[in-house]
XYZ file of C-alpha atoms in Angstrom:
526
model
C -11.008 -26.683 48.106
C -7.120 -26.765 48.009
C -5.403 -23.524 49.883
C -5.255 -20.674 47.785
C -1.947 -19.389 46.472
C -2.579 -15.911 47.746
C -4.514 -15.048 50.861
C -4.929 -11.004 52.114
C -6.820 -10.993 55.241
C -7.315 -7.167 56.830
C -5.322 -5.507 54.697
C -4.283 -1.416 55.340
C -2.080 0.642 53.838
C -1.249 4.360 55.366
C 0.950 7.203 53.949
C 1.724 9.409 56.048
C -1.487 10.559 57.777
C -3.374 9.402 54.417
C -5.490 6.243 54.943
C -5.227 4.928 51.033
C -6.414 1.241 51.670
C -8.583 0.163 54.544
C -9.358 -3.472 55.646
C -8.985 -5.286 52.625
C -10.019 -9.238 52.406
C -9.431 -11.304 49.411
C -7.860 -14.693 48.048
C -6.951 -16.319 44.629
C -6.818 -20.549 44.117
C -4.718 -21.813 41.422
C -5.998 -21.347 38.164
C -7.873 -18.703 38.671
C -8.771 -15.264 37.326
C -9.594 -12.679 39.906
C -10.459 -8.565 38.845
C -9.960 -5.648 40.888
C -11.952 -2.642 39.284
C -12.532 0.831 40.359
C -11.787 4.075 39.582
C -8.196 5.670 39.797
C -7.469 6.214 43.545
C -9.740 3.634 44.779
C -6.490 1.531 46.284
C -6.190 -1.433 43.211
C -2.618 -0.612 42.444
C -1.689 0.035 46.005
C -3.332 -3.625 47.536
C -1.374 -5.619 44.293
C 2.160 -3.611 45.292
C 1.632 -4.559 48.916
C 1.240 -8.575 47.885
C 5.365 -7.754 46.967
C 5.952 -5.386 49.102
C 6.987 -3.054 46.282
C 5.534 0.028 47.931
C 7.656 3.262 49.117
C 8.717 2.309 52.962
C 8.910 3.307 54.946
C 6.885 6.323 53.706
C 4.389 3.644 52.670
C 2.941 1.239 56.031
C 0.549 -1.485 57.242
C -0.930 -0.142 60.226
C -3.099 -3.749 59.997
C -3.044 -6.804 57.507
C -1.846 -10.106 56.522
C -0.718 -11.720 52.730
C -0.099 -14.770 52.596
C 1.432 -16.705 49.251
C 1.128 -20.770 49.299
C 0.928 -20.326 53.067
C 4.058 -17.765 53.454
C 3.656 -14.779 55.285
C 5.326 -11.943 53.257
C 4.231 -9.169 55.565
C 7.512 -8.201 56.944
C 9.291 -10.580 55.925
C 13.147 -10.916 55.420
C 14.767 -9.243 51.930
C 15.606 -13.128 50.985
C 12.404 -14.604 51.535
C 10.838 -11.696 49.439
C 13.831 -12.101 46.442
C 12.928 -15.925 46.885
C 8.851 -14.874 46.178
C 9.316 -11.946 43.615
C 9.236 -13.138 40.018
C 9.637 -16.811 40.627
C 6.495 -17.758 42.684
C 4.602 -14.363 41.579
C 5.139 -11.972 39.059
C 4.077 -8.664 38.212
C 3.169 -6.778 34.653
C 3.421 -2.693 35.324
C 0.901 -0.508 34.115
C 2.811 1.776 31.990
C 5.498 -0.516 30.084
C 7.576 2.243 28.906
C 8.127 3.787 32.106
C 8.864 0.456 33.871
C 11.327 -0.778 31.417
C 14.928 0.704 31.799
C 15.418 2.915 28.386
C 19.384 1.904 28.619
C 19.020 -1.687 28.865
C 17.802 -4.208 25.619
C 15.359 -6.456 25.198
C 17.690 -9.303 26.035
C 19.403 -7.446 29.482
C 15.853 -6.910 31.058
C 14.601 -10.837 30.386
C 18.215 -12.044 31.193
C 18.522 -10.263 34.362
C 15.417 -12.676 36.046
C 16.748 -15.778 34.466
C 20.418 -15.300 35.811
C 19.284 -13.965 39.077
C 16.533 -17.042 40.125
C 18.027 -19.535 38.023
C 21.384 -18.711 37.734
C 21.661 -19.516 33.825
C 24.730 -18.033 32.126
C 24.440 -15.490 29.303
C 24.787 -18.003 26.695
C 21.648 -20.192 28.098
C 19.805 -17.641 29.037
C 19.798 -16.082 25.802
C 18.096 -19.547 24.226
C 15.240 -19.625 27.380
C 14.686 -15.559 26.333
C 13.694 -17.039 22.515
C 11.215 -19.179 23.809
C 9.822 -16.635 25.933
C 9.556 -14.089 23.002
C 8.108 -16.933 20.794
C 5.825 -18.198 23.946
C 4.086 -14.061 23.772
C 3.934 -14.371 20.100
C 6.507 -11.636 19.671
C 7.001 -11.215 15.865
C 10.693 -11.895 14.385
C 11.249 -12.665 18.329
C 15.458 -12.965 17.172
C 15.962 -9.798 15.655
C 14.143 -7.856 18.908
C 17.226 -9.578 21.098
C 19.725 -6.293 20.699
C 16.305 -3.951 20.581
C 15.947 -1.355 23.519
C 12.304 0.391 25.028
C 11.970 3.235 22.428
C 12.258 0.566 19.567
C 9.618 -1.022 20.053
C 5.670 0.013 19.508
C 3.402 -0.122 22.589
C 2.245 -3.933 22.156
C 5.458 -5.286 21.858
C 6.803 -3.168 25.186
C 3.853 -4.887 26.790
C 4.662 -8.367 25.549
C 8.212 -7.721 26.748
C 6.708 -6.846 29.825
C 5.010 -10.472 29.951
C 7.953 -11.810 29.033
C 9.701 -10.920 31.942
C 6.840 -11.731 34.557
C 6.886 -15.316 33.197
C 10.452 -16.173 32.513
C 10.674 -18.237 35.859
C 6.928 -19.653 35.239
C 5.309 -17.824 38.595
C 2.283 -20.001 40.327
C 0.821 -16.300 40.344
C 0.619 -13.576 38.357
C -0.675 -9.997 38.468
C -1.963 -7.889 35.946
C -1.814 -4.172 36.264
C -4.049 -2.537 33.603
C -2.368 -4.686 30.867
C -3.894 -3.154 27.785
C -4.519 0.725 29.221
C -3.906 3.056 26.347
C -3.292 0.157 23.746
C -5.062 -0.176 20.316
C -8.352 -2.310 20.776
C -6.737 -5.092 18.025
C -3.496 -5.398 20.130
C -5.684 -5.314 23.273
C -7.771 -8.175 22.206
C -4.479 -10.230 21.478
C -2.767 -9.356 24.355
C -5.824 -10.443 26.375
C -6.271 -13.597 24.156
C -2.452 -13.965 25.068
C -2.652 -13.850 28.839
C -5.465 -16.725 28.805
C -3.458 -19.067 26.848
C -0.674 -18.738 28.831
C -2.524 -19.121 32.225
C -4.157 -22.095 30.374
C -0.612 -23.698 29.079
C 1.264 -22.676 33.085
C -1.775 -23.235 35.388
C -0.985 -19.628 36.864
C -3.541 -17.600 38.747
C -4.158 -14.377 37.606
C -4.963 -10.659 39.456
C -6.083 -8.443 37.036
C -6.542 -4.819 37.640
C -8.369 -2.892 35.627
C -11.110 0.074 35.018
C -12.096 -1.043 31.766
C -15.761 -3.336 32.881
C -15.481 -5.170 28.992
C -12.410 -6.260 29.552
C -13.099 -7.870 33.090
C -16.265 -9.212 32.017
C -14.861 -11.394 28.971
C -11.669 -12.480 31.593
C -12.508 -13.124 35.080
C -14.179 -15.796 37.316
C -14.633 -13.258 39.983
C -14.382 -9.658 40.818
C -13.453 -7.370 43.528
C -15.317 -4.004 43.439
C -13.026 -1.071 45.591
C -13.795 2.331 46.115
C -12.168 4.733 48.871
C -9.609 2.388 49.534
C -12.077 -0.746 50.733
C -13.669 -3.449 49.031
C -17.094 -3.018 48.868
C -18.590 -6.168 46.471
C -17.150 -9.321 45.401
C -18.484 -12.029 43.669
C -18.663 -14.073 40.449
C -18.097 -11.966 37.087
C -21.747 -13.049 36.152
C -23.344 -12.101 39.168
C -21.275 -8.434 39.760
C -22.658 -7.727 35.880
C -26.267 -9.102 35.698
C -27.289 -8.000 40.063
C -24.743 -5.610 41.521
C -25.750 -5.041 44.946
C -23.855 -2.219 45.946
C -24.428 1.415 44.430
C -21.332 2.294 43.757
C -21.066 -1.289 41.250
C -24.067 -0.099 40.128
C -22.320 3.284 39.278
C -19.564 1.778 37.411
C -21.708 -0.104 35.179
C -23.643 2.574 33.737
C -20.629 4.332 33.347
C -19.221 3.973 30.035
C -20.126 6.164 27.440
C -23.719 6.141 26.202
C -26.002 8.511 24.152
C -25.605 9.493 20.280
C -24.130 12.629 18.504
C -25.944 15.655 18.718
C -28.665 16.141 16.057
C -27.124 18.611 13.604
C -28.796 20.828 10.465
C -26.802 20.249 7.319
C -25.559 23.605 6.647
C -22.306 22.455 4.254
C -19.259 21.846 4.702
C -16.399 23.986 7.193
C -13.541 21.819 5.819
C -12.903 19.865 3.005
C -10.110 17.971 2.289
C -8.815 16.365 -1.142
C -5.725 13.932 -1.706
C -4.201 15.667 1.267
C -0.386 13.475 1.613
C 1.899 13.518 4.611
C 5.370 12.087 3.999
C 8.433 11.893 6.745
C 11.935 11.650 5.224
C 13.691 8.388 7.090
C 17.334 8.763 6.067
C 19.293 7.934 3.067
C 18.768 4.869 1.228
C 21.005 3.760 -2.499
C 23.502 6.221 -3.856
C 22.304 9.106 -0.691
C 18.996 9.388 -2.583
C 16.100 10.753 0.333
C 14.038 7.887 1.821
C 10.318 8.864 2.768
C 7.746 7.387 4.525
C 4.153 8.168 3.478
C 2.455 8.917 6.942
C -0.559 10.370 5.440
C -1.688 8.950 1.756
C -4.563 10.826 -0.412
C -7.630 11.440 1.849
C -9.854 12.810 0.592
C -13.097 14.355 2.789
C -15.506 16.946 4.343
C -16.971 17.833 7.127
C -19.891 19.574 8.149
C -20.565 22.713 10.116
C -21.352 21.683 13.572
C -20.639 17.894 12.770
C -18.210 15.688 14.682
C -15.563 13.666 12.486
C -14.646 10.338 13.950
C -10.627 9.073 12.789
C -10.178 5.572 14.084
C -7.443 3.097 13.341
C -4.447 1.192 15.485
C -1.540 3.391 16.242
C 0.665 4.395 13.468
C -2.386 4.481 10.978
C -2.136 8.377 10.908
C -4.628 9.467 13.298
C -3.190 12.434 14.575
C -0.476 12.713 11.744
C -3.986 14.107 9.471
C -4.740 16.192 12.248
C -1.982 18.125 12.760
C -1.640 18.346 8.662
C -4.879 19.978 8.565
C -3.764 22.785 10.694
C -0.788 23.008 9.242
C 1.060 22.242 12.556
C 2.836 20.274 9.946
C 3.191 20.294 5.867
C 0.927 18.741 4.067
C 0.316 18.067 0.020
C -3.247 18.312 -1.427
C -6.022 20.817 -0.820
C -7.337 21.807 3.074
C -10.165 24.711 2.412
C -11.482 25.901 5.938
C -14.826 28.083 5.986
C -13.483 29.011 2.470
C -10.158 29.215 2.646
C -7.334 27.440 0.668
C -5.401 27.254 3.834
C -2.702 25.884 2.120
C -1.912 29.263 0.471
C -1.775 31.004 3.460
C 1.011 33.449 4.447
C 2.706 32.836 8.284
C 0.655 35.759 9.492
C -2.512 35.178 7.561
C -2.173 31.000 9.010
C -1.626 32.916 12.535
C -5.145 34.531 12.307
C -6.810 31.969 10.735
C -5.527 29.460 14.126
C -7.800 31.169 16.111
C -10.462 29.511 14.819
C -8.738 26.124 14.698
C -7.790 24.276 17.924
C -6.412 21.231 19.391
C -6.919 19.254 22.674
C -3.800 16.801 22.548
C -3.749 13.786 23.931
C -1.598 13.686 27.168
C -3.683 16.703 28.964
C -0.171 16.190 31.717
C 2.016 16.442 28.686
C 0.261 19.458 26.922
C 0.164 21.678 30.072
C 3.059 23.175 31.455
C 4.149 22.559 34.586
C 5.316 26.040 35.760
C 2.437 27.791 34.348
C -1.135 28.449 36.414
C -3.923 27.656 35.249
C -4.695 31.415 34.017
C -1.757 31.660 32.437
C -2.275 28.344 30.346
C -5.456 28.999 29.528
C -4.858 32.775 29.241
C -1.857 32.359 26.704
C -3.524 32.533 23.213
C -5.449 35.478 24.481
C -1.902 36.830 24.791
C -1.637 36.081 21.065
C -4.790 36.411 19.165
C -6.221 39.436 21.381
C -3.480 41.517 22.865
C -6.097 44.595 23.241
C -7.738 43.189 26.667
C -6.754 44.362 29.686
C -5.298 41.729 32.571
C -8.924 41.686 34.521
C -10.559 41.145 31.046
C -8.432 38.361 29.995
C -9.239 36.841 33.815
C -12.945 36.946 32.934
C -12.433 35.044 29.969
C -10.120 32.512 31.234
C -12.910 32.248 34.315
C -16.006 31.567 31.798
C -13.633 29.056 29.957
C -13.265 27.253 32.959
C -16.754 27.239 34.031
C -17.627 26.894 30.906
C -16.099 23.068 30.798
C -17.522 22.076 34.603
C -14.197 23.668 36.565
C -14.261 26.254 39.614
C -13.062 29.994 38.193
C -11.462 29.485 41.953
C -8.858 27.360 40.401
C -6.841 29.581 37.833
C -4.292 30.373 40.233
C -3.223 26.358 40.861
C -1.195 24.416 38.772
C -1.654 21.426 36.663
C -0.484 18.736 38.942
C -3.160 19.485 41.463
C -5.746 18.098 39.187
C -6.881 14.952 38.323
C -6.518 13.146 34.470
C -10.321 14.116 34.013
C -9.824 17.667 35.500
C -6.497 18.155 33.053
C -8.453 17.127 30.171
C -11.097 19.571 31.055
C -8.005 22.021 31.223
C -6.767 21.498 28.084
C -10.244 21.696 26.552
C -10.973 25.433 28.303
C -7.587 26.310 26.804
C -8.711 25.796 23.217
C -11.935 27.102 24.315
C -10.855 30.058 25.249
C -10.826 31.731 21.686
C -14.128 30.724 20.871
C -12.896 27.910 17.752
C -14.919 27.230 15.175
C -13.192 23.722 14.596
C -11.530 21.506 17.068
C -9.353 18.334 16.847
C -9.494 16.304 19.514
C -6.759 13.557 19.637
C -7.837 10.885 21.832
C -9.344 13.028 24.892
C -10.415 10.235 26.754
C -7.432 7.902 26.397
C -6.477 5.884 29.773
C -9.442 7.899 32.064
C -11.739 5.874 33.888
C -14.531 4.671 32.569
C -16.636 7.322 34.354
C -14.564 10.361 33.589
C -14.788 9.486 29.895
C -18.422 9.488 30.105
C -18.271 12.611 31.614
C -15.830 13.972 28.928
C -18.007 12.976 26.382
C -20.902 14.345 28.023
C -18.720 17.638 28.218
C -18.062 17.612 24.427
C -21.245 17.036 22.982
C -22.777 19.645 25.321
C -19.922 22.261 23.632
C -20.982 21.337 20.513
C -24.551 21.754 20.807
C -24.069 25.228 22.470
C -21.315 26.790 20.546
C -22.050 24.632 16.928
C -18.625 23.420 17.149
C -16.964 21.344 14.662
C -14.504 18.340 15.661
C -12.160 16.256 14.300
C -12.664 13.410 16.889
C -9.307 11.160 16.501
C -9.452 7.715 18.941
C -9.328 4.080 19.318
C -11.876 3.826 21.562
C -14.671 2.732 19.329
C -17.482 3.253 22.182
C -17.010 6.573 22.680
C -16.356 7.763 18.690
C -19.978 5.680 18.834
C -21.761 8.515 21.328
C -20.218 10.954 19.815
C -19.076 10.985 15.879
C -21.755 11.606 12.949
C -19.231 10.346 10.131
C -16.446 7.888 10.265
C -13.030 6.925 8.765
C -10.927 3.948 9.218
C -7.415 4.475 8.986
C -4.918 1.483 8.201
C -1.149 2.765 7.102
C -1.716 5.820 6.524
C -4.949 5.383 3.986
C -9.186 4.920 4.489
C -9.740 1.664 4.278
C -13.693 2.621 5.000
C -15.812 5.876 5.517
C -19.084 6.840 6.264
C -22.235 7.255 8.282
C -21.198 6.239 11.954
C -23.997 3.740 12.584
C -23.471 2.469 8.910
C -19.753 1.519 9.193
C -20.742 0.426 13.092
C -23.870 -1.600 11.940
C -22.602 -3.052 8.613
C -18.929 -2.970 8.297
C -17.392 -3.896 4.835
C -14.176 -4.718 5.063
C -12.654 -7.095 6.919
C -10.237 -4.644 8.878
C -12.844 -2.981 10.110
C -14.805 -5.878 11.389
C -11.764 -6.914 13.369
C -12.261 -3.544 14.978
C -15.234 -3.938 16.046
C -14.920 -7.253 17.206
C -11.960 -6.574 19.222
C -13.549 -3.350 20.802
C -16.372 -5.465 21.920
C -19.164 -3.182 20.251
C -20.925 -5.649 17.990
């Protein structure tokens, strides 16, 4: 067997007195697909920075370790050698695209930049080479995205920019940090299908790092198991799946959410909804006349007390657009009647009491929580509100059975958010809407980008609430495995209308429309 193009032998990465990668061995031949999967923390970001030396010296060191590309040594190695390696001979795709493209810079600056620094092509032939690589990741209307900067764009075309860029000076190598991680299953499956028909059409090798096991199963040849900072199985894709040797691979595996929504009694409905509209005025158009776009268009539903309502659809279908609108966090048309009331005639103060009984766990649990509060005075605030009469030590108590309540130590109300994990946040942001003892919930995409574990455990979480407190949920997500385990009914959302609705294992088991079956296809659940 030729030499591979990328060789890490011993491999150890320190910061400061913390030990975050220990002794890790692996190499990748040309042509090649290679997965790194673990949970968050486990040291699979960390090893693929170090191949680039892209880490924060010299905070960041390598007590131990060797990497080795086509026979190079890049372990400290000059500035020039490294410029010579980085983005011609191997490229890199970031995990979060909008934070690792510059918001001030266009589409054509941040391709341009690698062409004219490793190839030296003026503006004017670089900007013909940027085409083809817009047309070569399938962007749509590639031309009119030239002049387009980060905020323009929706989250699969940021991530095709993203490729863009790593392949504009055709790399021998390329690495994949969780590619697809909070993207729409459809525009995962074609960014996925992308990145194998370019490594087909180039020859590259590929590192891709992920925590999502579907994903690495339908693209690798072999896979690298880390936990704690070390490798602890490799082997071929078909061997890790069908006989993992080591418990912790084991672990993983039976991660992902499992199980089926809690068996409920049909006592009618909590909230109906009919021909409820949600329209966003978009400037001026002919003669100053009001443009508006129709975010939300006449859905119609119910749902049942103690029943789980799963909304799934790409982004921009109008997911959490209907959530919001039916509690009146923004303005709706059409009918919303909750535990019979026409909420839609509500006075501010009468809406104010009736909130207390409707909740929301967002979806960035970081986002949601503030950072200068603790955690007793997040979760403590709409006790503030709803029930001024308790006393400081009785609004404690209930902030410490909230907590509790969703699997956290009543120790912890004094810390703030950013000494918790993306699992313990959500859990945060859950004993927040908790706290008032809800009727109905909304939950917009609770488990988006957590490991496959935490999710499970999430999910675990929320159908235990349910089944204790007879909670109601609007479960929004695009995660079709987990609105699976959890969801009784189902709607489809496509621009802002149903496309399909009904039983969960109906629409799962016997889609009818063709939407929907790509869906499910692309989610890998049929």
């Amino acid at each position: 067997m030729s030499e591979p193009i990328l060789q890490i032998k011993n491999l150890s990465v320190r910061f400061g007195l913390v030990e975050a990668v220990r002794g890790v061995s692996l190499d990748i031949h040309q042509g090649e697909t290679l997965a790194i999967v673990g949970e968050s923390g486990s040291g699979k970001s960390v090893t693929a920075l170090s191949v680039l030396q892209l880490l924060p010296y010299p905070m960041a060191s390598h007590p131990t370790g060797s990497v080795r590309v086509e026979g190079r040594e890049l372990m400290g190695a000059k500035p020039a050698v490294l410029r010579e390696i980085r983005g011609a001979v191997v490229s890199m795709i970031f995990q979060e695209p909008m934070t690792s493209l510059n918001p001030l810079h266009t589409v054509s600056r941040h391709i341009g930049e690698t062409l004219m620094l490793h190839k030296g092509l003026s503006r004017k032939k670089a900007r013909g080479k940027i085409l083809e690589l817009l047309e070569l990741v399938r962007l749509p209307d590639a031309a009119s995205k030239l002049g387009a900067y980060p905020h323009e764009l929706s989250g699969g075309q940021r991530q095709r920019i993203m490729i863009a860029m790593a392949l504009a000076n055709e790399p021998r190598l390329l690495i994949a940090d969780e590619p697809t991680t909070a993207l729409d299953v459809t525009i995962q499956a074609r960014i996925l299908e992308l990145l194998k028909t370019l490594q087909s059409e180039l020859g590259m090798a590929l590192m891709l790092i992920s925590h999502d096991l579907g994903i690495v199963k339908k693209m690798a040849d072999r896979v690298c198991v880390m936990t704690e900072g070390e490798i602890v199985e490799t082997g071929d894709t078909k061997k890790i799946f069908e006989t993992p040797s080591h418990v912790y691979t084991r672990h993983l595996l039976a991660a992902e959410p499992k199980g089926r929504p809690v068996p409920v009694k049909h006592n009618g409905a909590i909230l109906q909804a009919n021909h409820v509209n949600v329209a966003y005025e978009i400037g001026k158009g002919w003669l100053g006349r009001k443009r508006k776009f129709l975010a939300v268009n006449d859905l119609s539903f119910s749902i049942g007390k103690g029943q789980t309502l799963g909304v799934v659809g790409e982004s921009g279908s109008g997911k959490t657009t209907l959530g919001l609108a039916l509690l009146r966090l923004l303005k709706p048309t059409g009918d919303i009647e909750f535990n019979g009331s026409d909420i839609q005639a509500l006075n501010a103060k009468e809406l104010k009491r009736m909130r207390r009984h409707m909740q929301i766990v967002f979806q960035d649990p970081f986002g949601s929580l503030s950072p200068r509060l603790s955690l007793l005075q997040i979760v403590g605030e709409g006790l503030h509100v709803h029930e001024p009469q308790l006393t400081g030590d009785e609004r404690a108590t209930r902030v410490a059975d909230a907590l509790t309540e969703v699997g956290l130590d009543a120790a912890f109300m004094n810390r703030y958010p950013h000494e918790f994990s993306g699992g313990q946040r959500q859990r945060i942001s859950i004993a927040r809407a908790l706290a008032l003892r809800p009727r109905f919930l909304v939950l917009d995409e609770p488990t988006s980008a957590l490991d496959m574990s935490v999710q499970a455990q999430i999910v675990d979480l929320v159908r235990e609430l349910q089944e204790r407190h007879q909670l109601t949920y609007l479960f929004i997500s695009h995660d079709l495995k987990v609105v699976r385990a959890i969801a009784h009914h189902i709607i489809v959302m496509k621009d802002g209308s149903v496309v399909e609705q009904g039983l969960t294992d109906d629409v799962f088991d016997n889609p009818q429309t063709e939407y929907t079956k790509e869906l499910m296809a692309a989610a890998f659940v049929r």
